């Protein structure tokens, strides 16, 4: 095993080009477990800790450019307003110690369906900034996950940052685990209201081979909200709409039975979380609307 | 260069005899990181040992090729069954059926097959990976049906152990029936009869300090072994014959123990480290990682329990029938004794005259199971307490009042015919937990909204109160204290008293395994009380002193504590003899009064000072090593189960308050209060710590802890802390504790063993609370979200 | 490979480090600092918690090569670290030991006055003392990680609520105590800290 310690992003890209099998290590929260338990013996470890810009973020007009190694703790503490869904998801990641080390880049690189950040990224809308010595490209989040623990990165590419749409409305995130902290998701659900485009986006974790959006549920809800004039009125979403949305979210799952839970439970729980997160975000939206009315 | 990390004397100069919450003598070392655990042992030129384990549960070993592993640079030895030095190739607590290394067959997933010693753990791992083992897989036996089927493969053909003659099938380790009265006839008097089948999952001790230690070959051909264990002398008895060494050439010293809970009663890496050290002539360190730890020790027996109870309409239990099937896995370990406990305590702390009981333990290809806190009584308590709630419901009675109506008291006969001859305040314990005010409802509501940390799901933000229902449940249990069934259960203590630097000091040396319970604190307290000194040194536990028995069965304060007190009394008598010899002529009270040692002085029972201990002892040291035994017990009759099998009992009751997200099936335990009779709290702070810790392990068993074994392959599916979950601080509620002290006159200071009882009733109390919240029957523990949501 | 970094204010150099080794292994097996514990080596128990440039992390999940040039505080250095923080030389929590302190630092400080082997007389940080006093230590294997995590929490949140304490310590498993006495210990340390500040 060789330990590569690039001092700059350019050196890191060069190293990855020279050794495409090199395994990037930043927070170490996935890679080191595999090494400690003898599950993996990479030829090269590519340490990204010395590259300061990976832990920086920029808040732009439309997007937040989030460095791949910005720790979850920093997201929780600093980006709650811009990225409320991801901040909530970050808070569910493992333990304080892990949140101090791990970042979204690691979640994306590992591309486990159980990664906590994925549903929030899918719901908010995001692009992955991938770079190699050949150049930089933006991969839409919907095209990023290609299979169980597989992603759209080329062998010589590294994740530089994630560009996440700044919230234009309420976002929520829920995760089921059989413990009240420090638990891998049995399944998870993210939901974001986008009042500017009058759309709702979702993300499902751990209930399909890859993180997925509940597209049929989104389409149904978008149409129902539009037809009922809900975005303007801020009226309460009726139980039948919420129920249909929840059922369609369940239907978007393609889960398996494993030691963490049954497929049937995962479908069921995703439906419950879909209904609840819709309720919470919509109440927040109505509250905001009312506040605005009051102010006007 | 010397070994580093060897244990040191613990010297503490403080006040505090029995009954006071004196602080741990090892506390400062433990908070500074200096306390050396078995995995902290280090030697300059030591090697690292690695164990190759079977990847399948049941197979013939066709061949093992170690040549490639041996050829690797940095590898010093590779050992298989063929390399074992003597004819003794098995070990075991009661039945020597466990191979040191697999002999042509493996019987469970993760069984040790070969050993490697190398200069770095990674070298050892890589070498182990290069050992080629060819398996021919055999069908697996995984439950009672497959174990006792006519064509079932026999796990241990040709058994000649002392249970082989009375079991109905060779794949049954031991069977204990207990029959008293006439259950069938009594059932005729019942107005209601309830029955149920209950399933108890496989729990892991999950101590945090992994199995580890250091074996150092000695110049005399022997070996010095530093390990974390629960019973040094039991280890020694099993290790020495395999090495072909006399016991005095295997010198064992207890290293720091990172928790035990029963999981260190069996051997793990002890023999392996010694074999490698003796073969290579170098010190060998072995440290399991967490993955290996799940394969490296026995677990709590999973069980299927069938129960029937009847009661008259006025709430009196008429009879009980039960059948308890414990899965012992591939090797016997402590299974026979677990069967004895499960059967003899299967009625719980209730008066039931007519019973028909049967308990068995199976041999299967599942992971071996043995001792864990509560030892057989835990599984039974889960089932009989569910039955109590069912009966109360059938009779439309309050579940606590129903229990109190049938509660055992001092003098009650157990189904074994043995009378409970010390206080049994079962009804009172229940009254106390019930009388406690309930925690306020909807504690999650804050001015800013819901604090998800107070809700089911916690930080995962699954509910802001939706679907959340509260439930309250009760349970009470009975656990035996000390080794039962005629076992010669004794401890040895060596106590020395002398004057050092102008001050009388005591030194206590035992082989007791301090595993965290605070035995070292208590021994010093006893010495202070009995010998009137303030400075006490606790010597490291080792095999240079006689056996202290096991740190299990809630027995150490009773038995080794009793031995320390006994030796202190003998030392005191000698000191007084010296005093009489030297100063007897100065005052007649030396001859006539009852004399005590207090605050460094010899005093009369009237409080008059006769002499300073410093003057009495002068240059003389008094040292006594003596064994001490509790009252003898008897074996249970193999047909009727009758016999005075137990020494003492420990009782605890719990009330659980839970909040359940009924839609997602997630549970948050809000409060888990406990009342326990401890006879006499020698160290109240430690007693409460034991009760809270035991309670929390029971909570884990109720809602999350289970080793999942694939029923088709008998392979363990979750050997890690990622998927074997134990409670975090966010899962653990406040645990108010109410301690009763009703003396047991048979025990030293009237004390009662404390450690296990709280683990019994905690699990059924939480289950009862969840049933109360959801209305579901829930016959299985741990409860998973699937069970609560019907998915 | 060779790794140079600072542990408890002292420069350390580890040689012949295998590239797959963790910071935890280097501390325990190469630098003679076994205080950080090896309970799970998968980031699930917190027993190996150390501060890396001031931040609590699981040292089992930090590759040894990643600590090159960085600062680590372990339980062995916690008392010194807390003392310096109190003296105001370390507001950020990320500072090291002065050269003078570093030279006099020892992994096993002993009080030369007594012959005690229990470490009595050793100067402890407030959180260490509180763990002893409250009965928060049983087997003690989780204790070093809990101490590092709790000390850092009290640095950030001097008057924590119970839920704050629970959240901050939710990455540290304990199998012995049921956590009640650990909560007591952190409450005790916070209360003592407050009293001290009021006195000043």
mmCIF file of N, CA, C and O in Angstrom, chain B residues 37-39 203-212 228-230 256-270 287-300 371-373 515-516 551 697 705 707 720-721 724 726-727, chain C residues 37-42 45 47 139-142 173-177:
data_model
loop_
_atom_site.group_PDB
_atom_site.id
_atom_site.type_symbol
_atom_site.label_atom_id
_atom_site.label_comp_id
_atom_site.label_asym_id
_atom_site.label_seq_id
_atom_site.Cartn_x
_atom_site.Cartn_y
_atom_site.Cartn_z
ATOM 1 N N UNK B 37 -5.081 -2.058 30.290
ATOM 2 C CA UNK B 37 -5.981 -3.160 29.940
ATOM 3 C C UNK B 37 -5.173 -4.231 29.209
ATOM 4 O O UNK B 37 -4.031 -4.000 28.765
ATOM 5 N N UNK B 38 -5.808 -5.383 29.023
ATOM 6 C CA UNK B 38 -5.081 -6.495 28.409
ATOM 7 C C UNK B 38 -4.612 -6.144 26.998
ATOM 8 O O UNK B 38 -3.577 -6.632 26.547
ATOM 9 N N UNK B 39 -5.338 -5.277 26.317
ATOM 10 C CA UNK B 39 -4.906 -4.905 24.967
ATOM 11 C C UNK B 39 -3.800 -3.854 24.986
ATOM 12 O O UNK B 39 -3.255 -3.508 23.940
ATOM 13 N N UNK B 203 -28.410 -12.537 22.470
ATOM 14 C CA UNK B 203 -27.813 -11.273 22.919
ATOM 15 C C UNK B 203 -26.310 -11.440 23.075
ATOM 16 O O UNK B 203 -25.818 -12.515 23.411
ATOM 17 N N UNK B 204 -25.600 -10.354 22.845
ATOM 18 C CA UNK B 204 -24.147 -10.365 23.018
ATOM 19 C C UNK B 204 -23.775 -9.529 24.231
ATOM 20 O O UNK B 204 -24.394 -8.506 24.499
ATOM 21 N N UNK B 205 -22.724 -9.964 24.922
ATOM 22 C CA UNK B 205 -22.267 -9.210 26.098
ATOM 23 C C UNK B 205 -21.769 -7.837 25.680
ATOM 24 O O UNK B 205 -21.914 -6.860 26.404
ATOM 25 N N UNK B 206 -21.158 -7.760 24.500
ATOM 26 C CA UNK B 206 -20.699 -6.482 23.949
ATOM 27 C C UNK B 206 -19.886 -5.660 24.945
ATOM 28 O O UNK B 206 -20.029 -4.438 25.022
ATOM 29 N N UNK B 207 -19.053 -6.350 25.705
ATOM 30 C CA UNK B 207 -18.086 -5.594 26.516
ATOM 31 C C UNK B 207 -17.210 -4.790 25.549
ATOM 32 O O UNK B 207 -16.986 -5.187 24.416
ATOM 33 N N UNK B 208 -16.715 -3.645 26.017
ATOM 34 C CA UNK B 208 -15.989 -2.778 25.081
ATOM 35 C C UNK B 208 -14.524 -3.187 24.905
ATOM 36 O O UNK B 208 -13.941 -2.981 23.848
ATOM 37 N N UNK B 209 -13.913 -3.741 25.930
ATOM 38 C CA UNK B 209 -12.505 -4.129 25.800
ATOM 39 C C UNK B 209 -12.404 -5.464 25.083
ATOM 40 O O UNK B 209 -12.884 -6.466 25.581
ATOM 41 N N UNK B 210 -11.785 -5.489 23.913
ATOM 42 C CA UNK B 210 -11.773 -6.734 23.143
ATOM 43 C C UNK B 210 -10.936 -7.814 23.830
ATOM 44 O O UNK B 210 -10.062 -7.515 24.643
ATOM 45 N N UNK B 211 -11.200 -9.056 23.464
ATOM 46 C CA UNK B 211 -10.401 -10.178 23.958
ATOM 47 C C UNK B 211 -8.955 -9.917 23.576
ATOM 48 O O UNK B 211 -8.666 -9.649 22.398
ATOM 49 N N UNK B 212 -8.053 -10.028 24.525
ATOM 50 C CA UNK B 212 -6.666 -9.679 24.233
ATOM 51 C C UNK B 212 -5.770 -10.100 25.372
ATOM 52 O O UNK B 212 -6.244 -10.409 26.459
ATOM 53 N N UNK B 228 -7.387 -10.684 30.178
ATOM 54 C CA UNK B 228 -8.628 -10.215 30.797
ATOM 55 C C UNK B 228 -9.572 -11.405 30.861
ATOM 56 O O UNK B 228 -9.926 -11.970 29.842
ATOM 57 N N UNK B 229 -9.942 -11.778 32.056
ATOM 58 C CA UNK B 229 -10.805 -12.949 32.213
ATOM 59 C C UNK B 229 -11.716 -12.732 33.408
ATOM 60 O O UNK B 229 -11.585 -11.734 34.119
ATOM 61 N N UNK B 230 -12.624 -13.676 33.624
ATOM 62 C CA UNK B 230 -13.491 -13.591 34.796
ATOM 63 C C UNK B 230 -13.040 -14.523 35.918
ATOM 64 O O UNK B 230 -13.510 -14.415 37.043
ATOM 65 N N UNK B 256 -5.986 -5.356 32.962
ATOM 66 C CA UNK B 256 -7.207 -4.568 33.035
ATOM 67 C C UNK B 256 -8.288 -5.198 32.163
ATOM 68 O O UNK B 256 -8.027 -5.606 31.038
ATOM 69 N N UNK B 257 -9.500 -5.286 32.707
ATOM 70 C CA UNK B 257 -10.599 -5.944 32.007
ATOM 71 C C UNK B 257 -11.628 -4.894 31.592
ATOM 72 O O UNK B 257 -12.173 -4.193 32.430
ATOM 73 N N UNK B 258 -11.865 -4.810 30.304
ATOM 74 C CA UNK B 258 -12.823 -3.836 29.786
ATOM 75 C C UNK B 258 -14.232 -4.396 29.719
ATOM 76 O O UNK B 258 -14.806 -4.540 28.651
ATOM 77 N N UNK B 259 -14.781 -4.752 30.882
ATOM 78 C CA UNK B 259 -16.132 -5.313 30.928
ATOM 79 C C UNK B 259 -16.123 -6.803 30.642
ATOM 80 O O UNK B 259 -15.196 -7.326 30.022
ATOM 81 N N UNK B 260 -17.145 -7.513 31.126
ATOM 82 C CA UNK B 260 -17.165 -8.971 30.937
ATOM 83 C C UNK B 260 -18.584 -9.490 30.725
ATOM 84 O O UNK B 260 -18.895 -10.051 29.687
ATOM 85 N N UNK B 261 -19.444 -9.348 31.749
ATOM 86 C CA UNK B 261 -20.868 -9.676 31.650
ATOM 87 C C UNK B 261 -21.120 -11.144 31.296
ATOM 88 O O UNK B 261 -22.143 -11.481 30.716
ATOM 89 N N UNK B 262 -20.159 -12.010 31.611
ATOM 90 C CA UNK B 262 -20.298 -13.434 31.303
ATOM 91 C C UNK B 262 -19.474 -13.872 30.118
ATOM 92 O O UNK B 262 -19.105 -15.033 29.990
ATOM 93 N N UNK B 263 -19.161 -12.936 29.251
ATOM 94 C CA UNK B 263 -18.488 -13.277 28.003
ATOM 95 C C UNK B 263 -17.024 -13.648 28.144
ATOM 96 O O UNK B 263 -16.404 -14.077 27.179
ATOM 97 N N UNK B 264 -16.477 -13.501 29.354
ATOM 98 C CA UNK B 264 -15.077 -13.901 29.552
ATOM 99 C C UNK B 264 -14.986 -15.095 30.485
ATOM 100 O O UNK B 264 -13.930 -15.377 31.039
ATOM 101 N N UNK B 265 -16.100 -15.797 30.670
ATOM 102 C CA UNK B 265 -16.044 -16.987 31.506
ATOM 103 C C UNK B 265 -15.353 -18.117 30.735
ATOM 104 O O UNK B 265 -14.642 -18.919 31.308
ATOM 105 N N UNK B 266 -15.581 -18.168 29.426
ATOM 106 C CA UNK B 266 -14.910 -19.169 28.595
ATOM 107 C C UNK B 266 -13.572 -18.607 28.108
ATOM 108 O O UNK B 266 -13.386 -17.399 28.013
ATOM 109 N N UNK B 267 -12.685 -19.509 27.724
ATOM 110 C CA UNK B 267 -11.408 -19.079 27.159
ATOM 111 C C UNK B 267 -11.628 -18.438 25.790
ATOM 112 O O UNK B 267 -12.570 -18.781 25.075
ATOM 113 N N UNK B 268 -10.744 -17.537 25.412
ATOM 114 C CA UNK B 268 -10.770 -17.010 24.046
ATOM 115 C C UNK B 268 -9.382 -17.177 23.431
ATOM 116 O O UNK B 268 -9.080 -18.215 22.855
ATOM 117 N N UNK B 269 -8.510 -16.170 23.637
ATOM 118 C CA UNK B 269 -7.177 -16.230 23.011
ATOM 119 C C UNK B 269 -6.097 -16.804 23.924
ATOM 120 O O UNK B 269 -4.931 -16.857 23.540
ATOM 121 N N UNK B 270 -6.472 -17.235 25.127
ATOM 122 C CA UNK B 270 -5.457 -17.606 26.119
ATOM 123 C C UNK B 270 -4.507 -18.704 25.614
ATOM 124 O O UNK B 270 -3.285 -18.543 25.605
ATOM 125 N N UNK B 287 -4.882 -9.404 19.945
ATOM 126 C CA UNK B 287 -5.992 -8.485 20.208
ATOM 127 C C UNK B 287 -7.053 -8.735 19.141
ATOM 128 O O UNK B 287 -6.779 -8.575 17.954
ATOM 129 N N UNK B 288 -8.227 -9.149 19.562
ATOM 130 C CA UNK B 288 -9.323 -9.298 18.594
ATOM 131 C C UNK B 288 -9.798 -7.916 18.162
ATOM 132 O O UNK B 288 -9.796 -6.979 18.969
ATOM 133 N N UNK B 289 -10.221 -7.799 16.915
ATOM 134 C CA UNK B 289 -10.995 -6.600 16.591
ATOM 135 C C UNK B 289 -12.467 -6.906 16.849
ATOM 136 O O UNK B 289 -12.822 -8.016 17.265
ATOM 137 N N UNK B 290 -13.329 -5.935 16.659
ATOM 138 C CA UNK B 290 -14.723 -6.128 17.050
ATOM 139 C C UNK B 290 -15.393 -7.235 16.254
ATOM 140 O O UNK B 290 -16.202 -7.999 16.773
ATOM 141 N N UNK B 291 -15.054 -7.327 15.001
ATOM 142 C CA UNK B 291 -15.595 -8.385 14.147
ATOM 143 C C UNK B 291 -15.254 -9.745 14.758
ATOM 144 O O UNK B 291 -16.121 -10.598 14.964
ATOM 145 N N UNK B 292 -13.984 -9.934 15.082
ATOM 146 C CA UNK B 292 -13.559 -11.217 15.633
ATOM 147 C C UNK B 292 -14.146 -11.460 17.015
ATOM 148 O O UNK B 292 -14.462 -12.590 17.386
ATOM 149 N N UNK B 293 -14.315 -10.385 17.772
ATOM 150 C CA UNK B 293 -14.862 -10.528 19.119
ATOM 151 C C UNK B 293 -16.238 -11.181 19.080
ATOM 152 O O UNK B 293 -16.592 -11.978 19.950
ATOM 153 N N UNK B 294 -17.027 -10.868 18.056
ATOM 154 C CA UNK B 294 -18.350 -11.478 17.954
ATOM 155 C C UNK B 294 -18.256 -12.989 17.741
ATOM 156 O O UNK B 294 -19.205 -13.713 18.026
ATOM 157 N N UNK B 295 -17.132 -13.470 17.220
ATOM 158 C CA UNK B 295 -16.941 -14.908 17.049
ATOM 159 C C UNK B 295 -16.131 -15.503 18.192
ATOM 160 O O UNK B 295 -16.084 -16.711 18.358
ATOM 161 N N UNK B 296 -15.460 -14.639 18.945
ATOM 162 C CA UNK B 296 -14.476 -15.105 19.914
ATOM 163 C C UNK B 296 -15.024 -15.359 21.301
ATOM 164 O O UNK B 296 -14.278 -15.785 22.176
ATOM 165 N N UNK B 297 -16.285 -15.088 21.547
ATOM 166 C CA UNK B 297 -16.845 -15.438 22.850
ATOM 167 C C UNK B 297 -18.282 -15.932 22.696
ATOM 168 O O UNK B 297 -18.932 -15.672 21.689
ATOM 169 N N UNK B 298 -18.724 -16.654 23.712
ATOM 170 C CA UNK B 298 -20.089 -17.198 23.686
ATOM 171 C C UNK B 298 -21.088 -16.074 23.905
ATOM 172 O O UNK B 298 -20.740 -15.016 24.424
ATOM 173 N N UNK B 299 -22.315 -16.303 23.521
ATOM 174 C CA UNK B 299 -23.372 -15.301 23.656
ATOM 175 C C UNK B 299 -24.435 -15.788 24.639
ATOM 176 O O UNK B 299 -24.329 -16.888 25.156
ATOM 177 N N UNK B 300 -25.446 -14.952 24.831
ATOM 178 C CA UNK B 300 -26.573 -15.405 25.652
ATOM 179 C C UNK B 300 -27.432 -16.362 24.835
ATOM 180 O O UNK B 300 -27.723 -16.073 23.666
ATOM 181 N N UNK B 371 -22.443 -18.097 29.265
ATOM 182 C CA UNK B 371 -22.809 -17.202 30.351
ATOM 183 C C UNK B 371 -23.057 -15.791 29.850
ATOM 184 O O UNK B 371 -22.299 -15.263 29.044
ATOM 185 N N UNK B 372 -24.120 -15.210 30.299
ATOM 186 C CA UNK B 372 -24.287 -13.762 30.242
ATOM 187 C C UNK B 372 -25.200 -13.360 31.398
ATOM 188 O O UNK B 372 -26.170 -14.071 31.714
ATOM 189 N N UNK B 373 -24.812 -12.236 31.980
ATOM 190 C CA UNK B 373 -25.548 -11.600 33.083
ATOM 191 C C UNK B 373 -27.032 -12.021 33.122
ATOM 192 O O UNK B 373 -27.810 -11.659 32.252
ATOM 193 N N UNK B 515 -13.672 -6.678 36.947
ATOM 194 C CA UNK B 515 -14.059 -6.463 35.554
ATOM 195 C C UNK B 515 -14.789 -5.134 35.392
ATOM 196 O O UNK B 515 -15.359 -4.845 34.344
ATOM 197 N N UNK B 516 -14.769 -4.336 36.472
ATOM 198 C CA UNK B 516 -15.455 -3.051 36.441
ATOM 199 C C UNK B 516 -16.460 -2.916 37.571
ATOM 200 O O UNK B 516 -16.893 -1.825 37.905
ATOM 201 N N UNK B 551 -15.969 -14.142 38.549
ATOM 202 C CA UNK B 551 -16.729 -12.897 38.687
ATOM 203 C C UNK B 551 -17.990 -13.065 37.856
ATOM 204 O O UNK B 551 -18.065 -12.641 36.707
ATOM 205 N N UNK B 697 -28.701 -2.906 29.963
ATOM 206 C CA UNK B 697 -28.517 -4.078 29.100
ATOM 207 C C UNK B 697 -29.852 -4.758 28.818
ATOM 208 O O UNK B 697 -30.078 -5.272 27.717
ATOM 209 N N UNK B 705 -31.014 -5.204 20.602
ATOM 210 C CA UNK B 705 -29.839 -6.084 20.550
ATOM 211 C C UNK B 705 -30.180 -7.487 20.073
ATOM 212 O O UNK B 705 -30.966 -8.182 20.717
ATOM 213 N N UNK B 707 -27.984 -10.804 17.868
ATOM 214 C CA UNK B 707 -27.102 -11.412 16.868
ATOM 215 C C UNK B 707 -27.999 -12.202 15.929
ATOM 216 O O UNK B 707 -28.758 -13.073 16.359
ATOM 217 N N UNK B 720 -20.739 -6.792 14.028
ATOM 218 C CA UNK B 720 -20.074 -5.489 14.112
ATOM 219 C C UNK B 720 -20.942 -4.550 14.939
ATOM 220 O O UNK B 720 -22.131 -4.801 15.124
ATOM 221 N N UNK B 721 -20.337 -3.473 15.405
ATOM 222 C CA UNK B 721 -21.114 -2.472 16.143
ATOM 223 C C UNK B 721 -21.930 -1.577 15.212
ATOM 224 O O UNK B 721 -22.648 -0.696 15.670
ATOM 225 N N UNK B 724 -24.855 -4.705 15.154
ATOM 226 C CA UNK B 724 -25.294 -5.149 16.467
ATOM 227 C C UNK B 724 -25.327 -3.884 17.316
ATOM 228 O O UNK B 724 -24.278 -3.333 17.671
ATOM 229 N N UNK B 726 -26.112 -1.479 20.516
ATOM 230 C CA UNK B 726 -26.352 -1.391 21.954
ATOM 231 C C UNK B 726 -26.775 0.045 22.266
ATOM 232 O O UNK B 726 -26.495 0.957 21.495
ATOM 233 N N UNK B 727 -27.472 0.252 23.364
ATOM 234 C CA UNK B 727 -28.025 1.582 23.623
ATOM 235 C C UNK B 727 -26.951 2.669 23.729
ATOM 236 O O UNK B 727 -25.903 2.449 24.345
ATOM 237 N N UNK C 37 -8.634 4.112 23.415
ATOM 238 C CA UNK C 37 -8.971 2.693 23.449
ATOM 239 C C UNK C 37 -9.463 2.142 22.113
ATOM 240 O O UNK C 37 -10.069 2.832 21.306
ATOM 241 N N UNK C 38 -9.223 0.830 21.944
ATOM 242 C CA UNK C 38 -9.503 0.125 20.693
ATOM 243 C C UNK C 38 -10.729 -0.773 20.823
ATOM 244 O O UNK C 38 -10.619 -1.981 20.724
ATOM 245 N N UNK C 39 -11.896 -0.198 21.049
ATOM 246 C CA UNK C 39 -13.058 -1.060 21.314
ATOM 247 C C UNK C 39 -13.730 -1.559 20.044
ATOM 248 O O UNK C 39 -14.185 -2.682 20.000
ATOM 249 N N UNK C 40 -13.841 -0.714 19.010
ATOM 250 C CA UNK C 40 -14.563 -1.212 17.833
ATOM 251 C C UNK C 40 -13.809 -1.002 16.529
ATOM 252 O O UNK C 40 -14.020 -1.725 15.573
ATOM 253 N N UNK C 41 -12.955 -0.009 16.470
ATOM 254 C CA UNK C 41 -12.178 0.307 15.268
ATOM 255 C C UNK C 41 -13.050 0.463 14.034
ATOM 256 O O UNK C 41 -12.666 0.116 12.925
ATOM 257 N N UNK C 42 -14.278 0.970 14.252
ATOM 258 C CA UNK C 42 -15.142 1.257 13.120
ATOM 259 C C UNK C 42 -15.969 2.524 13.348
ATOM 260 O O UNK C 42 -16.996 2.727 12.715
ATOM 261 N N UNK C 45 -18.031 3.552 18.509
ATOM 262 C CA UNK C 45 -18.073 3.504 19.972
ATOM 263 C C UNK C 45 -17.432 4.703 20.651
ATOM 264 O O UNK C 45 -17.690 4.947 21.819
ATOM 265 N N UNK C 47 -14.532 5.192 21.837
ATOM 266 C CA UNK C 47 -13.525 4.938 22.878
ATOM 267 C C UNK C 47 -12.156 5.484 22.506
ATOM 268 O O UNK C 47 -11.302 5.664 23.360
ATOM 269 N N UNK C 139 -15.767 -0.332 34.339
ATOM 270 C CA UNK C 139 -14.587 -0.993 33.751
ATOM 271 C C UNK C 139 -13.622 0.043 33.211
ATOM 272 O O UNK C 139 -12.428 -0.181 33.147
ATOM 273 N N UNK C 140 -14.129 1.196 32.805
ATOM 274 C CA UNK C 140 -13.263 2.304 32.424
ATOM 275 C C UNK C 140 -12.820 2.309 30.974
ATOM 276 O O UNK C 140 -12.089 3.208 30.559
ATOM 277 N N UNK C 141 -13.247 1.324 30.200
ATOM 278 C CA UNK C 141 -12.739 1.246 28.831
ATOM 279 C C UNK C 141 -13.279 2.364 27.954
ATOM 280 O O UNK C 141 -12.612 2.831 27.036
ATOM 281 N N UNK C 142 -14.491 2.800 28.224
ATOM 282 C CA UNK C 142 -15.071 3.898 27.437
ATOM 283 C C UNK C 142 -14.630 5.253 27.969
ATOM 284 O O UNK C 142 -14.861 6.280 27.338
ATOM 285 N N UNK C 173 -20.121 4.893 23.304
ATOM 286 C CA UNK C 173 -20.842 3.796 23.938
ATOM 287 C C UNK C 173 -20.222 3.458 25.281
ATOM 288 O O UNK C 173 -18.994 3.460 25.426
ATOM 289 N N UNK C 174 -21.093 3.158 26.245
ATOM 290 C CA UNK C 174 -20.657 2.617 27.522
ATOM 291 C C UNK C 174 -21.521 1.399 27.780
ATOM 292 O O UNK C 174 -22.731 1.458 27.592
ATOM 293 N N UNK C 175 -20.928 0.292 28.198
ATOM 294 C CA UNK C 175 -21.708 -0.920 28.424
ATOM 295 C C UNK C 175 -21.945 -1.175 29.906
ATOM 296 O O UNK C 175 -22.750 -2.032 30.251
ATOM 297 N N UNK C 176 -21.241 -0.457 30.778
ATOM 298 C CA UNK C 176 -21.330 -0.774 32.205
ATOM 299 C C UNK C 176 -22.335 0.076 32.975
ATOM 300 O O UNK C 176 -23.026 -0.423 33.835
ATOM 301 N N UNK C 177 -22.363 1.373 32.700
ATOM 302 C CA UNK C 177 -22.979 2.279 33.680
ATOM 303 C C UNK C 177 -24.440 2.608 33.419
ATOM 304 O O UNK C 177 -25.117 3.126 34.300
#
